[in-house]
Short mmCIF file of C-alpha atoms in Angstrom, two decimals:
data_model
loop_
_atom_site.label_atom_id
_atom_site.label_comp_id
_atom_site.label_asym_id
_atom_site.label_seq_id
_atom_site.Cartn_x
_atom_site.Cartn_y
_atom_site.Cartn_z
CA MET A 1 120.76 47.79 12.47
CA ALA A 2 123.63 49.55 14.33
CA SER A 3 123.45 47.01 17.09
CA LEU A 4 123.49 44.15 14.58
CA ILE A 5 126.67 45.56 12.97
CA LYS A 6 128.24 45.65 16.39
CA ARG A 7 127.14 42.17 17.25
CA ILE A 8 128.40 40.69 14.00
CA PRO A 9 131.78 42.38 13.30
CA GLU A 10 132.35 40.29 10.10
CA LEU A 11 129.17 41.87 8.69
CA SER A 12 130.32 45.39 9.27
CA LEU A 13 133.71 44.50 7.77
CA LEU A 14 132.04 43.10 4.70
CA ILE A 15 129.66 46.04 4.22
CA PHE A 16 132.52 48.54 4.77
CA GLY A 17 134.77 46.57 2.34
CA THR A 18 132.03 46.48 -0.26
CA VAL A 19 131.37 50.19 -0.10
CA ILE A 20 135.05 51.09 -0.33
CA ILE A 21 135.75 48.61 -3.14
CA TYR A 22 132.72 49.79 -5.18
CA ILE A 23 133.84 53.43 -4.80
CA ALA A 24 137.35 52.55 -5.81
CA MET A 25 136.10 50.58 -8.76
CA GLY A 26 134.32 53.69 -10.03
CA LEU A 27 137.29 56.02 -9.37
CA LEU A 28 140.09 53.81 -10.62
CA SER A 29 138.30 52.04 -13.54
CA GLN A 30 140.62 50.91 -16.33
CA LEU A 31 137.65 49.67 -18.40
CA ASN A 32 137.23 50.95 -21.99
CA ASP A 33 133.93 52.04 -23.51
CA THR A 34 132.33 49.51 -25.86
CA ASN A 35 129.47 49.85 -28.42
CA VAL A 36 127.01 48.51 -25.80
CA LEU A 37 128.27 49.85 -22.50
CA THR A 38 130.41 52.84 -21.45
CA ALA A 39 132.96 52.28 -18.60
CA ASP A 40 130.65 54.28 -16.31
CA GLY A 41 127.66 52.20 -17.51
CA ALA A 42 129.57 49.00 -16.67
CA TRP A 43 130.28 50.33 -13.10
CA MET A 44 126.60 51.32 -12.70
CA LEU A 45 125.54 47.93 -13.87
CA ILE A 46 127.71 46.35 -11.09
CA VAL A 47 126.58 48.71 -8.36
CA GLY A 48 122.95 48.49 -9.48
CA SER A 49 123.10 44.65 -9.45
CA PHE A 50 124.48 44.70 -5.93
CA LEU A 51 121.73 46.98 -4.66
CA MET A 52 119.02 44.99 -6.41
CA SER A 53 120.48 41.77 -5.03
CA PHE A 54 120.40 43.22 -1.52
CA VAL A 55 116.71 44.22 -1.85
CA ILE A 56 115.83 40.80 -3.44
CA ALA A 57 117.57 39.04 -0.50
CA ILE A 58 115.41 40.96 1.97
CA VAL A 59 112.18 40.64 0.03
CA ALA A 60 112.86 36.90 -0.45
CA VAL A 61 113.36 36.27 3.25
CA LEU A 62 110.21 38.19 4.08
CA GLY A 63 108.20 36.51 1.35
CA GLY A 64 109.45 33.13 2.39
CA VAL A 65 110.84 32.26 -1.08
CA GLY A 66 114.34 31.97 -2.43
CA GLY A 67 115.81 35.02 -4.34
CA GLY A 68 115.95 33.04 -7.54
CA VAL A 69 112.17 33.12 -7.80
CA LEU A 70 112.36 36.87 -8.25
CA PHE A 71 115.69 37.27 -10.09
CA THR A 72 115.33 34.60 -12.80
CA PRO A 73 111.75 35.43 -14.05
CA VAL A 74 112.41 39.19 -13.99
CA MET A 75 115.67 38.92 -15.90
CA LEU A 76 114.22 36.45 -18.41
CA GLY A 77 111.11 38.52 -18.91
CA PHE A 78 112.52 42.01 -19.10
CA THR A 79 116.13 41.77 -20.34
CA SER A 80 117.78 40.37 -23.42
CA ILE A 81 120.45 38.45 -21.44
CA ASP A 82 120.82 34.88 -22.60
CA SER A 83 118.60 32.52 -20.66
CA LEU A 84 121.33 30.07 -19.62
CA LEU A 85 123.42 32.97 -18.25
CA VAL A 86 120.32 34.30 -16.26
CA ARG A 87 119.60 30.85 -14.91
CA SER A 88 123.14 30.24 -13.68
CA THR A 89 123.25 33.68 -11.99
CA GLY A 90 119.76 32.88 -10.63
CA LEU A 91 121.33 29.87 -8.78
CA VAL A 92 123.91 32.23 -7.17
CA VAL A 93 121.02 34.49 -6.10
CA ALA A 94 118.99 31.46 -4.85
CA MET A 95 121.78 29.90 -2.81
CA PHE A 96 124.04 32.48 -1.18
CA SER A 97 121.47 33.92 1.29
CA GLY A 98 120.73 30.32 2.22
CA LEU A 99 124.45 29.53 2.71
CA VAL A 100 125.18 32.39 5.10
CA SER A 101 121.93 31.83 7.06
CA SER A 102 122.92 28.18 7.64
CA GLY A 103 125.18 29.09 10.48
CA PRO A 104 122.64 31.07 12.57
CA PHE A 105 119.86 28.62 11.87
CA MET A 106 121.99 25.64 12.92
CA ARG A 107 123.20 27.35 16.10
CA LYS A 108 119.68 28.22 17.09
CA GLY A 109 118.77 24.58 16.63
CA LEU A 110 115.94 25.40 14.16
CA ALA A 111 117.23 23.58 11.11
CA ASP A 112 117.22 19.80 11.51
CA ILE A 113 120.51 18.38 10.13
CA ARG A 114 119.09 14.83 9.82
CA ILE A 115 116.05 15.97 7.83
CA VAL A 116 118.35 18.20 5.78
CA PHE A 117 120.63 15.28 4.85
CA TYR A 118 117.75 12.92 4.14
CA CYS A 119 116.09 15.41 1.79
CA ALA A 120 119.48 16.56 0.31
CA ILE A 121 120.02 13.37 -1.61
CA PRO A 122 116.92 13.69 -3.95
CA ILE A 123 117.22 17.46 -4.20
CA ILE A 124 120.93 17.36 -5.13
CA ILE A 125 120.32 14.61 -7.70
CA GLY A 126 117.39 16.48 -9.15
CA ALA A 127 119.23 19.85 -9.27
CA MET A 128 122.24 18.27 -11.04
CA LEU A 129 119.99 16.63 -13.59
CA GLY A 130 118.11 19.88 -14.04
CA ALA A 131 121.33 21.84 -14.70
CA GLN A 132 122.66 19.25 -17.14
CA VAL A 133 119.37 19.20 -19.10
CA ALA A 134 119.37 23.03 -19.20
CA ILE A 135 122.88 23.12 -20.60
CA SER A 136 122.15 20.35 -23.22
CA MET A 137 118.98 22.05 -24.24
CA ALA A 138 120.71 25.36 -24.68
CA ASP A 139 123.34 23.62 -26.91
CA SER A 140 120.87 21.69 -29.00
CA MET A 141 117.68 23.83 -29.21
CA GLY A 142 118.95 27.43 -29.25
CA ALA A 143 116.22 30.14 -29.54
CA GLU A 144 113.42 27.55 -29.59
CA GLY A 145 114.68 26.10 -26.27
CA ASP A 146 114.82 29.65 -24.81
CA ALA A 147 111.14 30.18 -25.82
CA ILE A 148 110.10 26.92 -24.14
CA VAL A 149 111.92 27.89 -21.02
CA ARG A 150 110.25 31.26 -20.89
CA LEU A 151 106.83 29.74 -21.50
CA LEU A 152 107.14 27.01 -18.84
CA LEU A 153 108.59 29.45 -16.33
CA GLY A 154 105.71 31.82 -16.90
CA LEU A 155 103.27 29.00 -16.13
CA ILE A 156 105.23 27.94 -13.01
CA LEU A 157 105.08 31.60 -11.79
CA VAL A 158 101.29 31.63 -12.14
CA PHE A 159 101.22 28.43 -10.09
CA ILE A 160 103.44 29.91 -7.39
CA ALA A 161 101.41 33.16 -7.28
CA VAL A 162 98.09 31.17 -6.93
CA MET A 163 99.78 29.14 -4.16
CA PHE A 164 100.58 32.38 -2.36
CA ILE A 165 97.01 33.67 -2.85
CA MET A 166 95.55 30.50 -1.47
CA GLY A 167 97.58 30.94 1.69
CA GLY A 168 100.29 28.31 1.01
CA ALA A 169 101.68 26.20 3.80
CA LYS A 170 100.74 27.59 7.13
CA ASN A 171 100.43 24.83 9.59
CA GLU A 172 102.65 25.73 12.53
CA TYR A 173 102.42 22.50 14.41
CA PRO A 174 101.09 19.85 11.98
CA LYS A 175 99.24 16.92 13.54
CA ARG A 176 100.15 13.46 12.28
CA LYS A 177 97.42 10.78 12.47
CA PHE A 178 99.57 7.84 11.48
CA ILE A 179 103.16 6.90 10.75
CA ASP A 180 104.11 4.76 7.77
CA ARG A 181 106.62 1.89 8.24
CA ILE A 182 109.46 3.55 6.22
CA SER A 183 109.14 6.81 8.14
CA GLU A 184 109.22 4.85 11.42
CA LYS A 185 112.39 3.10 10.29
CA MET A 186 114.01 6.38 9.30
CA ASN A 187 113.16 7.77 12.69
CA LEU A 188 113.35 11.39 11.66
CA LYS A 189 112.27 12.78 14.99
CA SER A 190 113.67 15.68 17.02
CA ALA A 191 112.66 18.64 19.14
CA TYR A 192 113.28 22.34 19.29
CA TYR A 193 112.56 25.05 21.86
CA GLU A 194 109.66 27.30 20.80
CA GLU A 195 110.43 30.74 22.25
CA SER A 196 106.87 32.06 21.76
CA LEU A 197 105.35 29.13 23.77
CA GLY A 198 108.28 28.78 26.15
CA LYS A 199 108.48 25.01 25.72
CA ASN A 200 109.88 22.23 23.61
CA ILE A 201 108.07 21.04 20.46
CA TYR A 202 108.60 17.45 19.54
CA TYR A 203 108.03 16.21 16.02
CA GLN A 204 108.61 13.28 13.68
CA ALA A 205 108.69 13.51 9.89
CA ILE A 206 106.22 11.13 8.11
CA ARG A 207 105.62 10.27 4.38
CA VAL A 208 109.42 10.29 3.83
CA LEU A 209 109.17 8.39 0.55
CA PRO A 210 106.64 10.69 -1.25
CA GLY A 211 108.51 13.64 0.33
CA GLY A 212 111.77 12.35 -1.18
CA PHE A 213 110.12 12.00 -4.61
CA LEU A 214 108.77 15.57 -4.48
CA PHE A 215 112.22 16.84 -3.56
CA LEU A 216 113.63 15.22 -6.62
CA ILE A 217 111.09 17.29 -8.71
CA VAL A 218 111.82 20.41 -6.72
CA GLY A 219 115.53 19.95 -7.25
CA PHE A 220 115.14 19.35 -10.97
CA THR A 221 112.94 22.47 -11.42
CA GLY A 222 115.37 24.55 -9.37
CA GLY A 223 118.42 23.47 -11.29
CA PHE A 224 116.75 23.70 -14.73
CA PHE A 225 115.18 27.15 -14.32
CA GLY A 226 117.72 28.57 -11.87
CA LEU A 227 114.86 29.28 -9.51
CA GLY A 228 116.15 27.63 -6.35
CA GLY A 229 113.02 26.11 -4.87
CA GLY A 230 112.22 27.90 -1.60
CA TRP A 231 108.64 28.23 -2.72
CA ALA A 232 108.25 24.47 -2.78
CA VAL A 233 110.52 23.12 -0.01
CA VAL A 234 108.56 24.59 2.95
CA PRO A 235 105.18 23.29 1.78
CA VAL A 236 106.66 19.76 1.19
CA LEU A 237 108.33 19.65 4.61
CA ASN A 238 105.42 21.18 6.45
CA LEU A 239 102.32 19.85 4.67
CA VAL A 240 103.54 16.51 3.37
CA MET A 241 106.14 15.48 5.96
CA THR A 242 104.41 17.18 8.97
CA VAL A 243 107.51 19.08 10.09
CA PRO A 244 106.71 22.23 12.21
CA LEU A 245 106.67 25.40 10.14
CA LYS A 246 109.67 27.06 11.87
CA VAL A 247 111.83 23.94 11.41
CA SER A 248 110.63 23.64 7.79
CA ALA A 249 111.54 27.28 6.99
CA ALA A 250 114.93 27.09 8.59
CA SER A 251 115.75 23.69 7.05
CA SER A 252 114.56 24.91 3.68
CA GLY A 253 117.32 27.55 3.32
CA VAL A 254 119.98 25.06 4.39
CA LEU A 255 118.62 22.41 2.11
CA LEU A 256 118.38 24.66 -0.87
CA ALA A 257 121.95 25.96 -0.44
CA MET A 258 123.06 22.37 -0.55
CA GLY A 259 121.00 21.49 -3.69
CA ASN A 260 121.92 24.60 -5.55
CA ALA A 261 125.63 24.18 -4.70
CA ALA A 262 125.51 20.89 -6.60
CA ALA A 263 123.49 22.40 -9.44
CA ILE A 264 125.81 25.29 -10.06
CA TRP A 265 128.99 23.39 -10.78
CA PRO A 266 127.97 22.27 -14.31
CA TYR A 267 127.26 25.92 -15.19
CA ILE A 268 130.59 27.07 -13.72
CA MET A 269 132.55 24.45 -15.59
CA LYS A 270 130.88 25.26 -18.93
CA GLY A 271 131.64 28.99 -18.57
CA ALA A 272 127.96 29.72 -18.15
CA LEU A 273 128.49 31.81 -15.06
CA ILE A 274 130.09 35.17 -15.87
CA ALA A 275 132.22 36.21 -12.79
CA SER A 276 131.94 39.97 -13.31
CA PHE A 277 128.15 39.81 -13.50
CA ALA A 278 127.54 37.23 -10.82
CA ALA A 279 129.90 38.77 -8.17
CA PRO A 280 127.60 41.73 -7.15
CA TRP A 281 124.62 39.44 -6.99
CA MET A 282 126.54 37.12 -4.73
CA LEU A 283 127.64 39.97 -2.44
CA GLY A 284 124.16 41.42 -2.23
CA GLN A 285 122.82 37.97 -1.20
CA VAL A 286 125.51 37.40 1.42
CA ILE A 287 124.97 40.78 3.14
CA GLY A 288 121.17 40.68 2.73
CA GLY A 289 121.06 37.10 3.93
CA ILE A 290 122.96 37.79 7.10
CA ILE A 291 120.75 40.80 7.93
CA GLY A 292 117.66 38.84 6.97
CA ALA A 293 118.51 35.88 9.19
CA HIS A 294 118.92 38.16 12.28
CA VAL A 295 116.48 41.08 12.22
CA LEU A 296 113.79 41.02 9.59
CA SER A 297 111.16 39.00 11.51
CA LYS A 298 109.70 42.28 12.84
CA ILE A 299 108.69 43.60 9.46
CA ASN A 300 105.19 43.08 8.03
CA ALA A 301 105.66 40.04 5.87
CA GLY A 302 102.06 40.10 4.58
CA PHE A 303 102.58 43.36 2.70
CA VAL A 304 105.76 42.04 1.08
CA ARG A 305 103.95 38.84 0.07
CA ASN A 306 101.26 40.88 -1.67
CA ILE A 307 103.87 42.83 -3.61
CA LEU A 308 105.50 39.51 -4.47
CA ILE A 309 102.23 38.09 -5.86
CA VAL A 310 101.69 41.14 -8.09
CA LEU A 311 105.33 40.99 -9.24
CA LEU A 312 105.07 37.23 -10.02
CA LEU A 313 101.78 37.62 -11.95
CA MET A 314 103.08 40.60 -13.99
CA THR A 315 106.36 38.79 -14.78
CA SER A 316 104.48 35.62 -15.70
CA VAL A 317 102.41 37.50 -18.34
CA LYS A 318 105.60 38.94 -19.86
CA LEU A 319 107.36 35.52 -19.85
CA ILE A 320 104.37 33.72 -21.39
CA SER A 321 104.06 36.31 -24.12
CA ARG A 322 107.84 36.21 -24.85
CA GLY A 323 107.68 32.41 -24.94
CA ILE A 324 104.81 32.47 -27.36
CA GLU A 325 106.59 35.12 -29.49
CA GLY A 326 109.74 33.00 -29.65
CA PHE A 327 108.00 29.70 -30.23
CA PHE A 328 105.40 30.66 -32.83
CA GLY A 329 107.20 33.63 -34.34
CA VAL A 330 104.27 36.03 -33.59
CA ASP A 331 104.42 39.52 -32.14
CA ILE A 332 102.47 40.19 -28.93
CA PRO A 333 102.41 43.94 -28.07
CA ILE A 334 102.98 43.81 -24.32
CA LEU A 335 105.44 46.13 -22.66
CA MET B 1 100.51 13.16 17.91
CA SER B 2 101.36 16.68 17.76
CA ASP B 3 103.90 16.94 20.08
CA VAL B 4 102.58 20.27 21.42
CA LYS B 5 100.05 18.27 23.44
CA ASN B 6 102.59 15.81 24.62
CA ASP B 7 104.90 18.58 25.48
CA SER B 8 102.56 20.37 27.71
CA GLU B 9 103.04 17.57 30.13
CA ASN B 10 106.72 18.14 30.26
CA LYS B 11 107.10 21.78 31.16
CA THR B 12 110.03 21.19 33.53
CA GLU B 13 112.22 19.54 30.88
CA GLU B 14 115.35 21.14 29.66
CA ARG B 15 115.74 22.68 26.16
CA PRO B 16 116.69 20.01 23.60
CA PRO B 17 120.43 19.90 22.84
CA VAL B 18 121.47 21.46 19.53
CA SER B 19 123.14 18.88 17.31
CA TYR B 20 126.94 19.51 17.12
CA ALA B 21 126.93 18.00 13.61
CA GLY B 22 124.58 20.76 12.59
CA ILE B 23 126.53 23.50 14.24
CA ILE B 24 129.81 22.47 12.64
CA TYR B 25 128.05 22.24 9.24
CA GLY B 26 126.53 25.77 9.61
CA ASP B 27 129.81 27.25 10.88
CA ILE B 28 132.01 25.90 8.06
CA ILE B 29 129.57 27.11 5.40
CA TYR B 30 129.13 30.52 7.12
CA TRP B 31 132.88 31.25 7.36
CA GLY B 32 133.56 29.66 3.93
CA THR B 33 130.96 31.88 2.32
CA LEU B 34 132.28 34.99 3.99
CA ALA B 35 135.86 34.11 2.98
CA GLY B 36 134.55 33.68 -0.61
CA ALA B 37 132.83 37.02 -0.50
CA PHE B 38 136.07 38.81 0.54
CA VAL B 39 137.97 37.11 -2.29
CA VAL B 40 135.21 38.21 -4.72
CA LEU B 41 135.67 41.83 -3.52
CA LEU B 42 139.38 41.61 -4.09
CA GLY B 43 138.87 40.02 -7.48
CA SER B 44 136.34 42.79 -8.41
CA ILE B 45 138.69 45.65 -7.75
CA ILE B 46 141.57 43.91 -9.62
CA SER B 47 139.10 43.45 -12.56
CA PHE B 48 138.18 47.09 -12.74
CA ALA B 49 141.31 48.95 -11.61
CA THR B 50 143.92 46.94 -13.53
CA THR B 51 144.24 45.35 -16.96
CA ASN B 52 145.22 42.06 -15.41
CA ASN B 53 142.19 39.96 -16.47
CA TYR B 54 141.60 36.54 -18.08
CA VAL B 55 138.92 38.22 -20.21
CA ASP B 56 138.31 41.95 -20.50
CA PRO B 57 135.34 42.52 -18.11
CA ALA B 58 134.07 45.44 -20.30
CA TYR B 59 133.79 43.03 -23.21
CA MET B 60 132.16 40.29 -21.00
CA LEU B 61 129.56 42.68 -19.61
CA SER B 62 128.77 44.18 -22.97
CA ALA B 63 128.44 40.86 -24.69
CA LEU B 64 126.18 39.74 -21.85
CA MET B 65 123.88 42.82 -22.08
CA ASP B 66 123.89 42.41 -25.84
CA GLY B 67 122.12 39.08 -25.48
CA LYS B 68 125.02 36.94 -26.69
CA ASN B 69 124.87 33.31 -25.60
CA VAL B 70 127.64 31.44 -23.73
CA ASN B 71 129.37 30.17 -26.87
CA GLU B 72 129.35 33.52 -28.66
CA ILE B 73 130.69 35.30 -25.56
CA TRP B 74 133.63 32.99 -25.02
CA THR B 75 134.36 32.53 -28.73
CA GLY B 76 134.57 36.34 -29.26
CA ALA B 77 136.71 36.83 -26.15
CA GLU B 78 140.18 38.00 -27.11
CA GLY B 79 142.94 35.43 -26.25
CA VAL B 80 140.43 32.74 -25.22
CA GLY B 81 138.42 31.78 -28.30
CA ALA B 82 136.33 28.96 -26.86
CA PRO B 83 134.13 28.35 -23.76
CA PRO B 84 136.20 26.98 -20.88
CA ASN B 85 135.81 23.40 -19.87
CA GLY B 86 136.41 22.71 -16.19
CA HIS B 87 137.69 24.83 -13.34
CA TRP B 88 139.42 27.49 -15.52
CA TYR B 89 139.70 29.94 -12.64
CA LEU B 90 142.17 27.73 -10.72
CA SER B 91 144.94 28.38 -13.23
CA GLU B 92 143.85 32.03 -13.67
CA PHE B 93 143.44 33.04 -9.99
CA THR B 94 146.11 35.76 -10.33
CA THR B 95 143.79 37.63 -12.74
CA GLY B 96 140.89 39.83 -11.73
CA ASN B 97 138.04 37.76 -13.14
CA GLY B 98 139.86 34.52 -12.28
CA LEU B 99 140.02 35.57 -8.67
CA THR B 100 136.42 36.69 -8.70
CA MET B 101 135.29 33.34 -10.03
CA LEU B 102 137.55 31.63 -7.43
CA GLY B 103 135.74 33.55 -4.63
CA ILE B 104 132.31 32.46 -5.90
CA ALA B 105 133.58 28.83 -6.22
CA MET B 106 134.98 29.00 -2.67
CA GLY B 107 131.51 29.94 -1.33
CA VAL B 108 129.91 27.14 -3.33
CA PHE B 109 132.64 24.64 -2.35
CA SER B 110 132.30 25.30 1.42
CA VAL B 111 129.24 23.03 1.34
CA THR B 112 131.42 19.92 0.62
CA PRO B 113 133.79 19.99 3.61
CA ALA B 114 130.80 21.04 5.79
CA ILE B 115 128.90 17.93 4.76
CA PHE B 116 131.90 15.61 5.50
CA ALA B 117 132.60 17.30 8.83
CA SER B 118 128.97 16.98 9.82
CA ALA B 119 129.02 13.34 8.73
CA TYR B 120 131.96 12.72 10.92
CA TYR B 121 130.25 14.17 14.00
CA LEU B 122 127.03 12.28 13.23
CA TYR B 123 129.19 9.13 13.13
CA LYS B 124 130.80 10.01 16.44
CA ASP B 125 127.35 10.51 17.91
CA ASN B 126 126.60 6.90 16.87
CA ASP B 127 124.10 8.06 14.20
CA LYS B 128 125.59 5.77 11.62
CA VAL B 129 122.63 5.77 9.25
CA PHE B 130 122.59 9.56 8.84
CA ALA B 131 126.36 9.75 8.88
CA SER B 132 126.31 7.53 5.79
CA VAL B 133 123.43 9.53 4.24
CA ALA B 134 125.55 12.71 4.77
CA ALA B 135 128.68 11.05 3.31
CA LEU B 136 126.65 10.03 0.26
CA ALA B 137 125.38 13.57 -0.15
CA GLY B 138 129.05 14.73 0.07
CA VAL B 139 130.15 12.21 -2.55
CA ILE B 140 127.36 13.28 -4.91
CA THR B 141 128.38 16.98 -4.44
CA ILE B 142 132.02 16.09 -5.37
CA PHE B 143 130.66 14.19 -8.34
CA ALA B 144 128.95 17.41 -9.44
CA MET B 145 132.23 19.21 -9.34
CA ILE B 146 134.13 16.89 -11.74
#
């Protein structure tokens, strides 16, 4: 950690600045108490959000998912914050660790810029549509729309958890048996140097058309639920398009950052992103994202993945019960 | 074929070159995001330590924790009265929460110049198809902003 801070001076400056500013915010606060929050409570909310965001960034990198997959369901399941505001902040959580890790991944030659741009078009369009539908639904359906969102998100979480339990996408060097005509024309081939094998790995993406269609769906889901989509991008690249796992994982972060950047503008322009609340979540993701991209490969990811599965299943139960409560007006006694 | 097999026959070959279009893309986003993070820090301290705010942050956070929706929050905000429409923070960047929002927006916006710079270098590398795909992605991102 100390060597990392020396190696990346901008990281140490950001961590130092964050600590100083947060202490100063507590000491010099001009905020007034309200019926809901005291001035100290508001400061603790900011600092607590920053720390949670930092932890989520690390867990998300280790678990191989975007931070939005943790943030959005937990906030929707266990707090009374409006679902549209949770989902817009969820996009901040989903995208900023991906944004800062784009630099290191590109420099290492792991993320494939041509694959990223090809997949970016459907994912950006899907994410924008998802965000617009979310905003329209919040305007027109109110509490009923909220209940539907919670219910659907709960079901998606069960699906993600099952995907993790089954092992998910783990095909380090997928073999392709054929190449379709469109993929051949697109010529999405490249190579990267695999440190562990000490040699170059050559690959070519196939099934680019079904892959593109799946990215449209991933983008829509990410933009609508504020989930990001890290849980789905790697399997699509790796299993459907036969891109090596390492390149899939690195390209996934870059790709999601691009898709979520497009999805978040409609929320910003409608005032559905509250700056004071989103800021600590952004800072936690930036700092956690830089650290995650450089040093966290040595930690036991399997253990974190198991925690993630339990967390996703527990949250899904809460979300589904809250969804049913809201939609049918019944009371389900679950904590 | 997988590529690992083919590769074993080429052990003497050099490491594949890293795409400059990718490097420039990653670098612009990395530094843009970091610059945005520092602006967010500055905005956060102004929000808390002064009364120079577009909307009182204590009110915003309380309304948020109280479960109010977007319309209710902005409608109840003193001196604002309605949800903003568009890039409200550009005209309010001298206030604490305006500057905080500007910092977040800077981080998000960094994607757009990065895409176009990358498209330019792909074009220079004679990769005209993917330069066009990148430019299209950039145009769609701009479309999302307006």
